PDB file of C-alpha atoms in Angstrom:
ATOM      1  CA  MET A  60     -16.056  16.802 -17.723  1.00 51.00           C
ATOM      2  CA  LYS A  61     -14.266  18.408 -14.775  1.00 50.00           C
ATOM      3  CA  LYS A  62     -12.479  20.857 -17.119  1.00 53.00           C
ATOM      4  CA  LEU A  63     -15.797  21.795 -18.719  1.00 51.00           C
ATOM      5  CA  SER A  64     -17.415  22.510 -15.341  1.00 56.00           C
ATOM      6  CA  VAL A  65     -14.505  24.730 -14.314  1.00 56.00           C
ATOM      7  CA  LEU A  66     -14.675  26.531 -17.690  1.00 57.00           C
ATOM      8  CA  TYR A  67     -18.417  27.056 -17.292  1.00 54.00           C
ATOM      9  CA  PHE A  68     -17.846  28.445 -13.800  1.00 55.00           C
ATOM     10  CA  LEU A  69     -15.187  30.861 -15.070  1.00 54.00           C
ATOM     11  CA  LEU A  70     -17.461  32.071 -17.862  1.00 56.00           C
ATOM     12  CA  ILE A  71     -20.167  32.880 -15.303  1.00 53.00           C
ATOM     13  CA  ILE A  72     -17.648  34.820 -13.206  1.00 54.00           C
ATOM     14  CA  PHE A  73     -16.368  36.650 -16.294  1.00 54.00           C
ATOM     15  CA  PHE A  74     -19.805  37.836 -17.372  1.00 51.00           C
ATOM     16  CA  VAL A  75     -20.725  38.819 -13.817  1.00 49.00           C
ATOM     17  CA  SER A  76     -17.516  40.834 -13.461  1.00 50.00           C
ATOM     18  CA  CYS A  77     -18.011  42.530 -16.832  1.00 48.00           C
ATOM     19  CA  SER A  78     -21.468  43.678 -15.814  1.00 44.00           C
ATOM     20  CA  ARG A  79     -20.238  45.347 -12.606  1.00 45.00           C
ATOM     21  CA  SER A  80     -18.973  48.852 -12.006  1.00 42.00           C
ATOM     22  CA  GLU A  81     -15.352  49.665 -11.220  1.00 51.00           C
ATOM     23  CA  ALA A  82     -16.224  49.817  -7.510  1.00 59.00           C
ATOM     24  CA  HIS A  83     -17.217  46.167  -7.565  1.00 84.00           C
ATOM     25  CA  LEU A  84     -15.138  43.222  -6.406  1.00 87.00           C
ATOM     26  CA  VAL A  85     -15.487  39.614  -7.562  1.00 91.00           C
ATOM     27  CA  VAL A  86     -14.489  36.946  -5.034  1.00 93.00           C
ATOM     28  CA  ALA A  87     -14.807  33.283  -6.056  1.00 93.00           C
ATOM     29  CA  GLY A  88     -13.866  29.798  -4.918  1.00 93.00           C
ATOM     30  CA  SER A  89     -14.124  27.603  -1.847  1.00 88.00           C
ATOM     31  CA  THR A  90     -17.655  26.891  -0.644  1.00 84.00           C
ATOM     32  CA  SER A  91     -16.143  26.406   2.825  1.00 80.00           C
ATOM     33  CA  VAL A  92     -14.832  29.975   2.899  1.00 88.00           C
ATOM     34  CA  GLN A  93     -17.849  31.436   1.076  1.00 89.00           C
ATOM     35  CA  PRO A  94     -20.391  31.810   3.945  1.00 86.00           C
ATOM     36  CA  TYR A  95     -17.877  33.611   6.161  1.00 89.00           C
ATOM     37  CA  ILE A  96     -16.823  35.983   3.387  1.00 92.00           C
ATOM     38  CA  GLU A  97     -20.470  36.729   2.622  1.00 92.00           C
ATOM     39  CA  LEU A  98     -20.915  37.804   6.237  1.00 92.00           C
ATOM     40  CA  LEU A  99     -17.756  39.923   6.167  1.00 93.00           C
ATOM     41  CA  ALA A 100     -18.760  41.455   2.830  1.00 92.00           C
ATOM     42  CA  GLU A 101     -22.108  42.576   4.238  1.00 91.00           C
ATOM     43  CA  GLU A 102     -20.351  44.375   7.073  1.00 92.00           C
ATOM     44  CA  PHE A 103     -17.754  45.880   4.726  1.00 91.00           C
ATOM     45  CA  GLU A 104     -20.436  47.228   2.384  1.00 90.00           C
ATOM     46  CA  LEU A 105     -22.243  48.862   5.305  1.00 89.00           C
ATOM     47  CA  LEU A 106     -19.029  50.638   6.273  1.00 90.00           C
ATOM     48  CA  ASN A 107     -18.200  51.519   2.643  1.00 84.00           C
ATOM     49  CA  PRO A 108     -21.342  52.731   0.823  1.00 86.00           C
ATOM     50  CA  GLY A 109     -21.072  52.435  -2.937  1.00 82.00           C
ATOM     51  CA  SER A 110     -18.797  49.410  -2.865  1.00 82.00           C
ATOM     52  CA  GLY A 111     -20.089  46.019  -3.918  1.00 88.00           C
ATOM     53  CA  ILE A 112     -18.697  42.526  -3.486  1.00 89.00           C
ATOM     54  CA  ASP A 113     -19.971  39.660  -5.629  1.00 90.00           C
ATOM     55  CA  ILE A 114     -19.172  36.283  -4.059  1.00 91.00           C
ATOM     56  CA  GLN A 115     -19.311  33.017  -6.010  1.00 88.00           C
ATOM     57  CA  GLY A 116     -18.703  29.408  -4.950  1.00 86.00           C
ATOM     58  CA  GLY A 117     -17.288  26.689  -7.196  1.00 86.00           C
ATOM     59  CA  GLY A 118     -14.604  25.117  -5.003  1.00 86.00           C
ATOM     60  CA  SER A 119     -10.997  25.911  -4.138  1.00 87.00           C
ATOM     61  CA  SER A 120      -9.478  24.767  -7.424  1.00 89.00           C
ATOM     62  CA  ALA A 121     -11.997  26.809  -9.427  1.00 91.00           C
ATOM     63  CA  GLY A 122     -11.298  29.841  -7.235  1.00 93.00           C
ATOM     64  CA  ILE A 123      -7.545  29.572  -7.736  1.00 94.00           C
ATOM     65  CA  THR A 124      -8.080  29.204 -11.492  1.00 94.00           C
ATOM     66  CA  ALA A 125     -10.375  32.247 -11.462  1.00 93.00           C
ATOM     67  CA  ALA A 126      -7.630  34.251  -9.732  1.00 93.00           C
ATOM     68  CA  GLU A 127      -5.000  32.968 -12.202  1.00 93.00           C
ATOM     69  CA  THR A 128      -7.043  34.001 -15.228  1.00 92.00           C
ATOM     70  CA  GLY A 129      -8.227  37.284 -13.743  1.00 90.00           C
ATOM     71  CA  ALA A 130     -11.877  36.176 -13.895  1.00 91.00           C
ATOM     72  CA  ALA A 131     -12.034  36.944 -10.162  1.00 91.00           C
ATOM     73  CA  ASP A 132     -10.205  39.670  -8.254  1.00 91.00           C
ATOM     74  CA  ILE A 133      -9.720  37.286  -5.315  1.00 94.00           C
ATOM     75  CA  GLY A 134      -9.816  33.510  -5.227  1.00 94.00           C
ATOM     76  CA  MET A 135     -10.873  31.684  -2.063  1.00 94.00           C
ATOM     77  CA  SER A 136      -9.126  28.446  -1.113  1.00 93.00           C
ATOM     78  CA  SER A 137      -9.495  26.105   1.837  1.00 85.00           C
ATOM     79  CA  ARG A 138      -6.291  24.239   0.984  1.00 85.00           C
ATOM     80  CA  TRP A 139      -2.646  25.216   0.708  1.00 87.00           C
ATOM     81  CA  LEU A 140      -1.459  26.167  -2.757  1.00 91.00           C
ATOM     82  CA  LYS A 141       0.159  23.452  -4.837  1.00 89.00           C
ATOM     83  CA  ARG A 142       3.738  23.989  -5.947  1.00 91.00           C
ATOM     84  CA  THR A 143       2.591  24.983  -9.435  1.00 93.00           C
ATOM     85  CA  GLU A 144       0.297  27.633  -7.922  1.00 92.00           C
ATOM     86  CA  GLU A 145       2.774  29.214  -5.518  1.00 91.00           C
ATOM     87  CA  TYR A 146       3.666  32.036  -7.918  1.00 92.00           C
ATOM     88  CA  LEU A 147       0.306  33.591  -7.014  1.00 93.00           C
ATOM     89  CA  TRP A 148      -0.030  36.076  -4.169  1.00 93.00           C
ATOM     90  CA  SER A 149      -1.791  34.532  -1.178  1.00 94.00           C
ATOM     91  CA  ILE A 150      -2.591  35.296   2.435  1.00 92.00           C
ATOM     92  CA  GLU A 151      -4.001  33.119   5.218  1.00 93.00           C
ATOM     93  CA  ILE A 152      -7.015  34.964   6.633  1.00 90.00           C
ATOM     94  CA  ALA A 153      -8.064  32.294   9.155  1.00 91.00           C
ATOM     95  CA  ARG A 154      -7.872  28.660  10.132  1.00 86.00           C
ATOM     96  CA  ASP A 155     -10.785  26.285  10.246  1.00 83.00           C
ATOM     97  CA  GLY A 156     -11.150  22.975  12.003  1.00 88.00           C
ATOM     98  CA  LEU A 157     -12.415  20.037   9.987  1.00 90.00           C
ATOM     99  CA  ALA A 158     -15.170  18.224  11.873  1.00 94.00           C
ATOM    100  CA  VAL A 159     -16.144  14.592  11.371  1.00 97.00           C
ATOM    101  CA  ILE A 160     -19.902  14.565  11.851  1.00 97.00           C
ATOM    102  CA  VAL A 161     -22.582  11.965  12.504  1.00 98.00           C
ATOM    103  CA  ASN A 162     -26.308  12.141  13.123  1.00 98.00           C
ATOM    104  CA  PRO A 163     -27.235  13.174  16.702  1.00 97.00           C
ATOM    105  CA  ALA A 164     -29.070   9.846  17.109  1.00 96.00           C
ATOM    106  CA  ASN A 165     -25.823   7.927  16.520  1.00 97.00           C
ATOM    107  CA  PRO A 166     -24.425   6.698  19.879  1.00 96.00           C
ATOM    108  CA  ILE A 167     -20.821   6.980  18.649  1.00 97.00           C
ATOM    109  CA  LEU A 168     -19.059   9.867  20.444  1.00 96.00           C
ATOM    110  CA  ASP A 169     -15.370   9.300  19.767  1.00 96.00           C
ATOM    111  CA  LEU A 170     -13.299   7.906  16.886  1.00 97.00           C
ATOM    112  CA  THR A 171      -9.600   7.664  16.163  1.00 96.00           C
ATOM    113  CA  LEU A 172      -8.093   8.972  12.921  1.00 94.00           C
ATOM    114  CA  GLU A 173      -7.338   5.357  12.018  1.00 95.00           C
ATOM    115  CA  GLN A 174     -11.009   4.436  12.419  1.00 97.00           C
ATOM    116  CA  VAL A 175     -12.143   7.393  10.295  1.00 96.00           C
ATOM    117  CA  ARG A 176      -9.612   6.385   7.644  1.00 96.00           C
ATOM    118  CA  SER A 177     -10.894   2.809   7.705  1.00 97.00           C
ATOM    119  CA  ILE A 178     -14.487   3.989   7.339  1.00 97.00           C
ATOM    120  CA  TYR A 179     -13.697   6.184   4.330  1.00 97.00           C
ATOM    121  CA  SER A 180     -11.595   3.504   2.647  1.00 96.00           C
ATOM    122  CA  ALA A 181     -14.463   1.017   3.242  1.00 95.00           C
ATOM    123  CA  GLU A 182     -12.411  -1.284   5.467  1.00 96.00           C
ATOM    124  CA  ILE A 183     -15.009  -0.677   8.182  1.00 97.00           C
ATOM    125  CA  THR A 184     -18.530  -0.806   6.769  1.00 97.00           C
ATOM    126  CA  ASN A 185     -20.835  -1.295   9.768  1.00 97.00           C
ATOM    127  CA  TRP A 186     -21.325   0.808  12.898  1.00 97.00           C
ATOM    128  CA  SER A 187     -21.315  -2.373  15.003  1.00 96.00           C
ATOM    129  CA  GLN A 188     -17.580  -2.737  14.237  1.00 97.00           C
ATOM    130  CA  LEU A 189     -17.074   0.475  16.217  1.00 96.00           C
ATOM    131  CA  GLY A 190     -19.336  -0.354  19.139  1.00 93.00           C
ATOM    132  CA  GLY A 191     -22.443   1.176  17.589  1.00 94.00           C
ATOM    133  CA  ARG A 192     -25.658  -0.377  16.378  1.00 95.00           C
ATOM    134  CA  GLN A 193     -25.994  -2.980  13.643  1.00 97.00           C
ATOM    135  CA  ALA A 194     -26.288  -0.718  10.603  1.00 97.00           C
ATOM    136  CA  ARG A 195     -24.361  -0.137   7.392  1.00 97.00           C
ATOM    137  CA  ILE A 196     -22.322   3.081   7.381  1.00 97.00           C
ATOM    138  CA  HIS A 197     -23.421   5.592   4.754  1.00 97.00           C
ATOM    139  CA  ILE A 198     -20.333   7.572   3.738  1.00 97.00           C
ATOM    140  CA  ILE A 199     -20.762  11.193   2.631  1.00 97.00           C
ATOM    141  CA  ALA A 200     -17.839  13.042   1.004  1.00 95.00           C
ATOM    142  CA  ARG A 201     -17.080  16.220  -0.904  1.00 92.00           C
ATOM    143  CA  GLU A 202     -16.366  16.354  -4.631  1.00 90.00           C
ATOM    144  CA  GLU A 203     -12.952  16.267  -6.317  1.00 87.00           C
ATOM    145  CA  GLY A 204     -11.402  19.752  -6.376  1.00 76.00           C
ATOM    146  CA  SER A 205     -13.012  20.728  -3.086  1.00 81.00           C
ATOM    147  CA  GLY A 206     -10.595  22.234  -0.559  1.00 75.00           C
ATOM    148  CA  THR A 207     -12.462  20.407   2.191  1.00 83.00           C
ATOM    149  CA  ARG A 208     -11.889  17.072   0.460  1.00 87.00           C
ATOM    150  CA  SER A 209      -8.230  17.884  -0.279  1.00 83.00           C
ATOM    151  CA  ALA A 210      -7.646  18.728   3.383  1.00 84.00           C
ATOM    152  CA  PHE A 211      -9.408  15.551   4.518  1.00 90.00           C
ATOM    153  CA  GLU A 212      -7.426  13.383   2.099  1.00 90.00           C
ATOM    154  CA  GLU A 213      -4.152  14.944   3.203  1.00 85.00           C
ATOM    155  CA  MET A 214      -4.763  14.839   6.948  1.00 88.00           C
ATOM    156  CA  VAL A 215      -6.811  11.638   7.293  1.00 93.00           C
ATOM    157  CA  MET A 216      -6.365   9.362   4.295  1.00 91.00           C
ATOM    158  CA  ASN A 217      -2.618   9.965   3.761  1.00 84.00           C
ATOM    159  CA  GLU A 218      -1.130   8.908   0.430  1.00 73.00           C
ATOM    160  CA  GLU A 219      -1.787   5.193   0.990  1.00 81.00           C
ATOM    161  CA  TYR A 220      -5.587   5.298   1.096  1.00 90.00           C
ATOM    162  CA  ARG A 221      -8.364   6.613  -1.133  1.00 93.00           C
ATOM    163  CA  ILE A 222     -11.938   7.574  -0.363  1.00 94.00           C
ATOM    164  CA  THR A 223     -14.142   4.708  -1.490  1.00 95.00           C
ATOM    165  CA  PRO A 224     -15.988   5.270  -4.793  1.00 94.00           C
ATOM    166  CA  ARG A 225     -19.124   4.105  -2.953  1.00 94.00           C
ATOM    167  CA  ALA A 226     -19.180   7.383  -1.026  1.00 95.00           C
ATOM    168  CA  ILE A 227     -22.103   9.717  -1.706  1.00 96.00           C
ATOM    169  CA  VAL A 228     -20.520  12.876  -3.133  1.00 95.00           C
ATOM    170  CA  GLN A 229     -21.891  16.351  -2.389  1.00 93.00           C
ATOM    171  CA  ASN A 230     -20.755  19.728  -3.741  1.00 87.00           C
ATOM    172  CA  SER A 231     -20.921  21.814  -0.559  1.00 87.00           C
ATOM    173  CA  ASN A 232     -20.470  21.552   3.199  1.00 87.00           C
ATOM    174  CA  GLY A 233     -24.100  22.531   3.633  1.00 89.00           C
ATOM    175  CA  ALA A 234     -25.241  19.611   1.482  1.00 93.00           C
ATOM    176  CA  VAL A 235     -23.072  17.182   3.481  1.00 95.00           C
ATOM    177  CA  ARG A 236     -24.509  18.515   6.741  1.00 96.00           C
ATOM    178  CA  GLN A 237     -28.063  18.206   5.438  1.00 96.00           C
ATOM    179  CA  LEU A 238     -27.604  14.563   4.410  1.00 97.00           C
ATOM    180  CA  VAL A 239     -26.001  13.597   7.724  1.00 97.00           C
ATOM    181  CA  ALA A 240     -28.741  15.439   9.636  1.00 97.00           C
ATOM    182  CA  GLY A 241     -31.363  13.346   7.856  1.00 96.00           C
ATOM    183  CA  ASP A 242     -29.660   9.938   8.023  1.00 97.00           C
ATOM    184  CA  PRO A 243     -28.910   8.238  11.390  1.00 97.00           C
ATOM    185  CA  ASN A 244     -26.396   5.887   9.755  1.00 97.00           C
ATOM    186  CA  SER A 245     -24.328   8.448   7.860  1.00 98.00           C
ATOM    187  CA  ILE A 246     -20.953  10.083   8.438  1.00 97.00           C
ATOM    188  CA  GLY A 247     -19.467  13.176   6.818  1.00 96.00           C
ATOM    189  CA  PHE A 248     -16.833  15.876   7.197  1.00 95.00           C
ATOM    190  CA  ILE A 249     -17.446  19.626   7.120  1.00 92.00           C
ATOM    191  CA  SER A 250     -16.007  22.938   8.250  1.00 85.00           C
ATOM    192  CA  LEU A 251     -16.036  23.117  12.061  1.00 87.00           C
ATOM    193  CA  GLY A 252     -17.630  26.552  11.908  1.00 81.00           C
ATOM    194  CA  LEU A 253     -20.665  25.064  10.112  1.00 86.00           C
ATOM    195  CA  VAL A 254     -21.460  22.444  12.770  1.00 91.00           C
ATOM    196  CA  ASP A 255     -24.879  23.137  14.290  1.00 92.00           C
ATOM    197  CA  GLN A 256     -27.493  21.332  16.388  1.00 95.00           C
ATOM    198  CA  THR A 257     -28.633  19.218  13.423  1.00 97.00           C
ATOM    199  CA  VAL A 258     -25.409  17.150  13.456  1.00 97.00           C
ATOM    200  CA  LYS A 259     -22.860  15.931  16.011  1.00 97.00           C
ATOM    201  CA  ALA A 260     -19.098  16.421  15.729  1.00 96.00           C
ATOM    202  CA  VAL A 261     -17.354  13.340  17.135  1.00 97.00           C
ATOM    203  CA  LYS A 262     -14.233  13.603  19.265  1.00 96.00           C
ATOM    204  CA  LEU A 263     -11.007  12.487  17.582  1.00 95.00           C
ATOM    205  CA  GLY A 264      -8.790  10.492  19.895  1.00 93.00           C
ATOM    206  CA  GLY A 265     -10.662  11.936  22.859  1.00 95.00           C
ATOM    207  CA  ILE A 266     -10.180  15.559  21.746  1.00 96.00           C
ATOM    208  CA  GLU A 267     -13.259  17.691  21.096  1.00 95.00           C
ATOM    209  CA  ALA A 268     -13.622  19.568  17.821  1.00 93.00           C
ATOM    210  CA  THR A 269     -13.549  23.167  19.109  1.00 89.00           C
ATOM    211  CA  SER A 270     -11.932  26.423  17.995  1.00 84.00           C
ATOM    212  CA  GLU A 271      -9.940  26.461  21.241  1.00 86.00           C
ATOM    213  CA  ASN A 272      -8.455  23.047  20.496  1.00 89.00           C
ATOM    214  CA  VAL A 273      -7.636  24.119  16.934  1.00 87.00           C
ATOM    215  CA  MET A 274      -5.852  27.170  18.349  1.00 81.00           C
ATOM    216  CA  ASN A 275      -3.831  25.247  20.941  1.00 83.00           C
ATOM    217  CA  GLY A 276      -2.944  22.507  18.457  1.00 81.00           C
ATOM    218  CA  SER A 277      -4.479  19.601  20.353  1.00 90.00           C
ATOM    219  CA  TYR A 278      -7.153  18.934  17.710  1.00 91.00           C
ATOM    220  CA  ALA A 279      -5.558  17.232  14.727  1.00 85.00           C
ATOM    221  CA  LEU A 280      -7.712  18.372  11.816  1.00 91.00           C
ATOM    222  CA  PHE A 281      -7.511  21.975  10.652  1.00 87.00           C
ATOM    223  CA  ARG A 282      -6.851  23.696   7.337  1.00 82.00           C
ATOM    224  CA  PRO A 283      -6.115  27.235   6.115  1.00 85.00           C
ATOM    225  CA  PHE A 284      -8.532  29.706   4.613  1.00 90.00           C
ATOM    226  CA  LEU A 285      -6.619  31.576   1.914  1.00 94.00           C
ATOM    227  CA  PHE A 286      -7.207  34.570  -0.302  1.00 93.00           C
ATOM    228  CA  VAL A 287      -5.373  34.264  -3.636  1.00 95.00           C
ATOM    229  CA  SER A 288      -4.692  36.927  -6.248  1.00 93.00           C
ATOM    230  CA  LYS A 289      -2.914  37.321  -9.568  1.00 90.00           C
ATOM    231  CA  SER A 290      -1.932  40.865  -8.531  1.00 86.00           C
ATOM    232  CA  ILE A 291       1.143  41.005  -6.298  1.00 88.00           C
ATOM    233  CA  PRO A 292      -0.098  42.423  -4.027  1.00 87.00           C
ATOM    234  CA  PRO A 293      -3.769  43.199  -4.670  1.00 87.00           C
ATOM    235  CA  ALA A 294      -4.710  46.873  -4.863  1.00 88.00           C
ATOM    236  CA  GLY A 295      -7.713  49.155  -4.590  1.00 90.00           C
ATOM    237  CA  LEU A 296     -10.968  47.684  -3.306  1.00 91.00           C
ATOM    238  CA  ALA A 297      -9.450  44.193  -3.068  1.00 92.00           C
ATOM    239  CA  MET A 298      -6.771  45.338  -0.615  1.00 92.00           C
ATOM    240  CA  GLU A 299      -9.283  47.436   1.325  1.00 92.00           C
ATOM    241  CA  PHE A 300     -11.451  44.337   1.799  1.00 92.00           C
ATOM    242  CA  ILE A 301      -8.455  42.223   2.855  1.00 92.00           C
ATOM    243  CA  GLU A 302      -7.368  44.880   5.357  1.00 94.00           C
ATOM    244  CA  PHE A 303     -10.888  44.937   6.801  1.00 94.00           C
ATOM    245  CA  ILE A 304     -10.892  41.144   7.218  1.00 93.00           C
ATOM    246  CA  LEU A 305      -7.544  41.292   9.038  1.00 94.00           C
ATOM    247  CA  SER A 306      -8.657  44.211  11.229  1.00 93.00           C
ATOM    248  CA  PRO A 307      -9.858  43.685  14.836  1.00 93.00           C
ATOM    249  CA  ASP A 308     -13.497  43.983  13.658  1.00 92.00           C
ATOM    250  CA  GLY A 309     -12.989  41.409  10.904  1.00 92.00           C
ATOM    251  CA  LYS A 310     -11.224  39.007  13.241  1.00 91.00           C
ATOM    252  CA  ARG A 311     -13.991  39.400  15.815  1.00 90.00           C
ATOM    253  CA  LEU A 312     -16.638  38.521  13.217  1.00 89.00           C
ATOM    254  CA  MET A 313     -14.719  35.407  12.132  1.00 87.00           C
ATOM    255  CA  ALA A 314     -14.138  34.307  15.726  1.00 85.00           C
ATOM    256  CA  ASN A 315     -17.855  34.695  16.451  1.00 81.00           C
ATOM    257  CA  GLU A 316     -18.544  32.275  13.579  1.00 79.00           C
ATOM    258  CA  GLY A 317     -16.209  29.611  14.936  1.00 74.00           C
ATOM    259  CA  LEU A 318     -13.063  30.363  12.897  1.00 79.00           C
ATOM    260  CA  VAL A 319      -9.590  30.934  14.296  1.00 80.00           C
ATOM    261  CA  PRO A 320      -8.414  34.304  12.896  1.00 76.00           C
TER     262      PRO A 320
END
């Protein structure tokens, strides 16, 4: 089923790319990276009339596969490449903190990594076990293949633990945020740059989830935002877009959105 969904995604990208002019760029992959690249693409297109950038989601694994097959000019990933993928060209364009979020009405302000791990492995099932109110914890997680989930599993769950199958699975950071915003008893994890007033990022071991703490290394959870390409290195419009992202203007835009360029 997973293979079929990835194949369907690649077919969509293929037909979109075939219908575009030579001055068009197809970028596909991580839904964590997607909103930031959409913003950067808008600015790039204003500065480069006649160019067009088509941005698709689908998840990190789908984006890497799209880059491998040439269905996309650039793949977006919010996880490091696996050993079998390291033959591809890649560049880290930014770093993003991973925020553990709860509803603003939840009195919990601070958790340890061990407590988060115990929640997601269903060893802790009630907020009262953490000093909160008497209420069952509703666990929200990302889908398999998501770079956000891969980063969370690597940094929080380690190899010894697995996210409980009772978790409610969502296919984007925005969907996770929306569920947590509407449920006082829920917990989720999303890109730090996507935290807004509708949810609350808890401290981890007393350290706030901020870009500054990601930069200075005191906040434990962060992951890379990568661009991946089959071309070594990319050329033409793809390289022009990458150079813009890594320019002072591109870095300023990413920093304004909460990323660490």
